[in-house]
């Protein structure tokens, strides 16, 4: 079943102008038109649009999205697309670390304001420790945090863990020492 541009605009909360623009620059490569020239969105077109919306929400530029959405015509195009996708994946991983650190900082502030009688540094350290243990070390050995804080050379887990986030959380932990 096909849907009109107005129906899709309402369903996905995307302006009609944006949908026309996405079609014009090739972000909706399978989009067809009826005999009167109106765009008709199929299930596949909606799937393409969902991918575009997801990428846009993550801050990916339309040119980069267009490169990923373009049809694969040869082996060179395929390797170029894989490279673009890997680049986006790495960018998103960095964003994820930054978001997690932002959430940690918010948790610290919440704890400080909720318990003003406890010294700020003590609270901050406990929040960081709790966060690292609950969110980051859930798959780690029991003493992973202590080994990591001590820079233990035998800490095999740290070598395979989410190093950027853990490293930043531990540096933050160390800066609020008593």
GROMACS .gro file of C-alpha atoms in nm:
model
  178
    1UNK     CA    1   0.000   0.000   0.000
    2UNK     CA    2   0.130   0.344  -0.091
    3UNK     CA    3   0.096   0.656   0.118
    4UNK     CA    4   0.104   1.022   0.022
    5UNK     CA    5   0.372   1.267   0.122
    6UNK     CA    6   0.128   1.438   0.361
    7UNK     CA    7   0.054   1.109   0.539
    8UNK     CA    8   0.425   1.031   0.573
    9UNK     CA    9   0.495   1.385   0.690
   10UNK     CA   10   0.245   1.345   0.973
   11UNK     CA   11   0.350   0.992   1.066
   12UNK     CA   12   0.722   1.073   1.092
   13UNK     CA   13   0.690   1.437   1.200
   14UNK     CA   14   0.901   1.553   0.905
   15UNK     CA   15   0.799   1.852   0.697
   16UNK     CA   16   0.677   1.798   0.343
   17UNK     CA   17   0.956   2.031   0.226
   18UNK     CA   18   1.218   1.813   0.397
   19UNK     CA   19   1.072   1.500   0.236
   20UNK     CA   20   1.083   1.664  -0.107
   21UNK     CA   21   1.442   1.772  -0.043
   22UNK     CA   22   1.543   1.420   0.068
   23UNK     CA   23   1.389   1.285  -0.254
   24UNK     CA   24   1.558   1.550  -0.468
   25UNK     CA   25   1.908   1.478  -0.336
   26UNK     CA   26   1.870   1.100  -0.355
   27UNK     CA   27   1.813   1.001   0.007
   28UNK     CA   28   1.499   0.813  -0.095
   29UNK     CA   29   1.630   0.625  -0.399
   30UNK     CA   30   1.331   0.391  -0.446
   31UNK     CA   31   1.059   0.655  -0.415
   32UNK     CA   32   0.816   0.644  -0.708
   33UNK     CA   33   0.544   0.874  -0.835
   34UNK     CA   34   0.193   0.799  -0.947
   35UNK     CA   35   0.048   0.891  -1.290
   36UNK     CA   36  -0.024   1.244  -1.165
   37UNK     CA   37   0.335   1.296  -1.047
   38UNK     CA   38   0.264   1.266  -0.674
   39UNK     CA   39   0.520   1.087  -0.460
   40UNK     CA   40   0.401   0.750  -0.335
   41UNK     CA   41   0.572   0.603  -0.030
   42UNK     CA   42   0.590   0.226  -0.002
   43UNK     CA   43   0.704   0.018   0.294
   44UNK     CA   44   1.058   0.019   0.150
   45UNK     CA   45   1.051   0.398   0.115
   46UNK     CA   46   0.944   0.426   0.478
   47UNK     CA   47   1.234   0.202   0.577
   48UNK     CA   48   1.473   0.429   0.383
   49UNK     CA   49   1.319   0.736   0.547
   50UNK     CA   50   1.356   0.585   0.893
   51UNK     CA   51   1.726   0.534   0.824
   52UNK     CA   52   1.761   0.894   0.703
   53UNK     CA   53   1.579   1.027   1.010
   54UNK     CA   54   1.797   0.816   1.239
   55UNK     CA   55   2.118   0.944   1.076
   56UNK     CA   56   1.994   1.303   1.082
   57UNK     CA   57   1.904   1.276   1.451
   58UNK     CA   58   2.261   1.162   1.515
   59UNK     CA   59   2.402   1.464   1.334
   60UNK     CA   60   2.511   1.292   1.013
   61UNK     CA   61   2.516   1.530   0.718
   62UNK     CA   62   2.288   1.480   0.419
   63UNK     CA   63   2.584   1.436   0.181
   64UNK     CA   64   2.719   1.153   0.394
   65UNK     CA   65   2.374   0.994   0.414
   66UNK     CA   66   2.335   1.023   0.037
   67UNK     CA   67   2.668   0.846  -0.014
   68UNK     CA   68   2.556   0.560   0.208
   69UNK     CA   69   2.207   0.540   0.054
   70UNK     CA   70   2.328   0.544  -0.309
   71UNK     CA   71   2.308   0.208  -0.485
   72UNK     CA   72   2.619  -0.010  -0.489
   73UNK     CA   73   2.740  -0.032  -0.848
   74UNK     CA   74   3.080  -0.196  -0.812
   75UNK     CA   75   3.339  -0.323  -0.565
   76UNK     CA   76   3.496   0.024  -0.530
   77UNK     CA   77   3.161   0.173  -0.431
   78UNK     CA   78   3.110  -0.105  -0.179
   79UNK     CA   79   3.447  -0.047  -0.010
   80UNK     CA   80   3.385   0.329  -0.006
   81UNK     CA   81   3.048   0.275   0.160
   82UNK     CA   82   3.202   0.042   0.417
   83UNK     CA   83   3.461   0.308   0.492
   84UNK     CA   84   3.191   0.575   0.535
   85UNK     CA   85   2.990   0.348   0.761
   86UNK     CA   86   3.295   0.269   0.973
   87UNK     CA   87   3.371   0.641   1.003
   88UNK     CA   88   3.015   0.708   1.121
   89UNK     CA   89   3.031   0.419   1.365
   90UNK     CA   90   3.349   0.557   1.521
   91UNK     CA   91   3.198   0.906   1.544
   92UNK     CA   92   2.891   0.763   1.718
   93UNK     CA   93   3.107   0.569   1.962
   94UNK     CA   94   3.280   0.893   2.059
   95UNK     CA   95   2.940   1.058   2.101
   96UNK     CA   96   2.827   0.767   2.319
   97UNK     CA   97   3.127   0.815   2.547
   98UNK     CA   98   3.054   1.186   2.571
   99UNK     CA   99   2.688   1.120   2.651
  100UNK     CA  100   2.782   0.869   2.921
  101UNK     CA  101   3.024   1.120   3.076
  102UNK     CA  102   2.753   1.386   3.066
  103UNK     CA  103   2.514   1.151   3.244
  104UNK     CA  104   2.781   1.080   3.503
  105UNK     CA  105   2.835   1.451   3.566
  106UNK     CA  106   2.459   1.501   3.606
  107UNK     CA  107   2.442   1.210   3.852
  108UNK     CA  108   2.723   1.369   4.055
  109UNK     CA  109   2.542   1.703   4.069
  110UNK     CA  110   2.214   1.535   4.165
  111UNK     CA  111   2.381   1.352   4.452
  112UNK     CA  112   2.551   1.668   4.576
  113UNK     CA  113   2.227   1.867   4.577
  114UNK     CA  114   2.018   1.584   4.722
  115UNK     CA  115   2.260   1.530   5.013
  116UNK     CA  116   2.411   1.867   5.102
  117UNK     CA  117   2.527   1.748   5.445
  118UNK     CA  118   2.783   1.509   5.290
  119UNK     CA  119   3.106   1.666   5.162
  120UNK     CA  120   3.096   1.723   4.786
  121UNK     CA  121   3.418   1.540   4.704
  122UNK     CA  122   3.317   1.236   4.902
  123UNK     CA  123   2.983   1.229   4.724
  124UNK     CA  124   3.135   1.282   4.384
  125UNK     CA  125   3.379   0.997   4.435
  126UNK     CA  126   3.104   0.762   4.550
  127UNK     CA  127   2.882   0.851   4.253
  128UNK     CA  128   3.170   0.793   4.012
  129UNK     CA  129   3.258   0.464   4.181
  130UNK     CA  130   2.894   0.349   4.171
  131UNK     CA  131   2.860   0.453   3.809
  132UNK     CA  132   3.177   0.279   3.698
  133UNK     CA  133   3.088  -0.036   3.889
  134UNK     CA  134   2.723  -0.055   3.781
  135UNK     CA  135   2.736   0.075   3.426
  136UNK     CA  136   3.086  -0.002   3.304
  137UNK     CA  137   3.211  -0.293   3.506
  138UNK     CA  138   2.904  -0.513   3.490
  139UNK     CA  139   3.101  -0.767   3.285
  140UNK     CA  140   3.427  -0.712   3.468
  141UNK     CA  141   3.591  -0.925   3.732
  142UNK     CA  142   3.508  -0.838   4.091
  143UNK     CA  143   3.823  -0.634   4.158
  144UNK     CA  144   3.854  -0.471   3.814
  145UNK     CA  145   3.807  -0.116   3.943
  146UNK     CA  146   4.080  -0.154   4.205
  147UNK     CA  147   4.314  -0.313   3.951
  148UNK     CA  148   4.243  -0.034   3.704
  149UNK     CA  149   4.293   0.240   3.963
  150UNK     CA  150   4.622   0.075   4.060
  151UNK     CA  151   4.725   0.041   3.692
  152UNK     CA  152   4.767  -0.331   3.748
  153UNK     CA  153   4.960  -0.484   3.456
  154UNK     CA  154   4.774  -0.814   3.498
  155UNK     CA  155   4.436  -0.650   3.436
  156UNK     CA  156   4.340  -0.834   3.116
  157UNK     CA  157   3.982  -0.711   3.143
  158UNK     CA  158   4.081  -0.345   3.105
  159UNK     CA  159   4.261  -0.422   2.780
  160UNK     CA  160   3.931  -0.528   2.623
  161UNK     CA  161   3.689  -0.297   2.806
  162UNK     CA  162   3.535   0.029   2.694
  163UNK     CA  163   3.863   0.208   2.749
  164UNK     CA  164   3.776   0.568   2.654
  165UNK     CA  165   3.479   0.588   2.887
  166UNK     CA  166   3.644   0.404   3.173
  167UNK     CA  167   3.962   0.608   3.138
  168UNK     CA  168   3.770   0.934   3.150
  169UNK     CA  169   3.561   0.821   3.446
  170UNK     CA  170   3.873   0.713   3.634
  171UNK     CA  171   4.052   1.040   3.558
  172UNK     CA  172   3.745   1.220   3.689
  173UNK     CA  173   3.750   0.997   3.997
  174UNK     CA  174   4.115   1.080   4.060
  175UNK     CA  175   4.057   1.456   4.029
  176UNK     CA  176   3.806   1.458   4.315
  177UNK     CA  177   4.028   1.280   4.565
  178UNK     CA  178   4.005   1.400   4.923
   0.00000   0.00000   0.00000
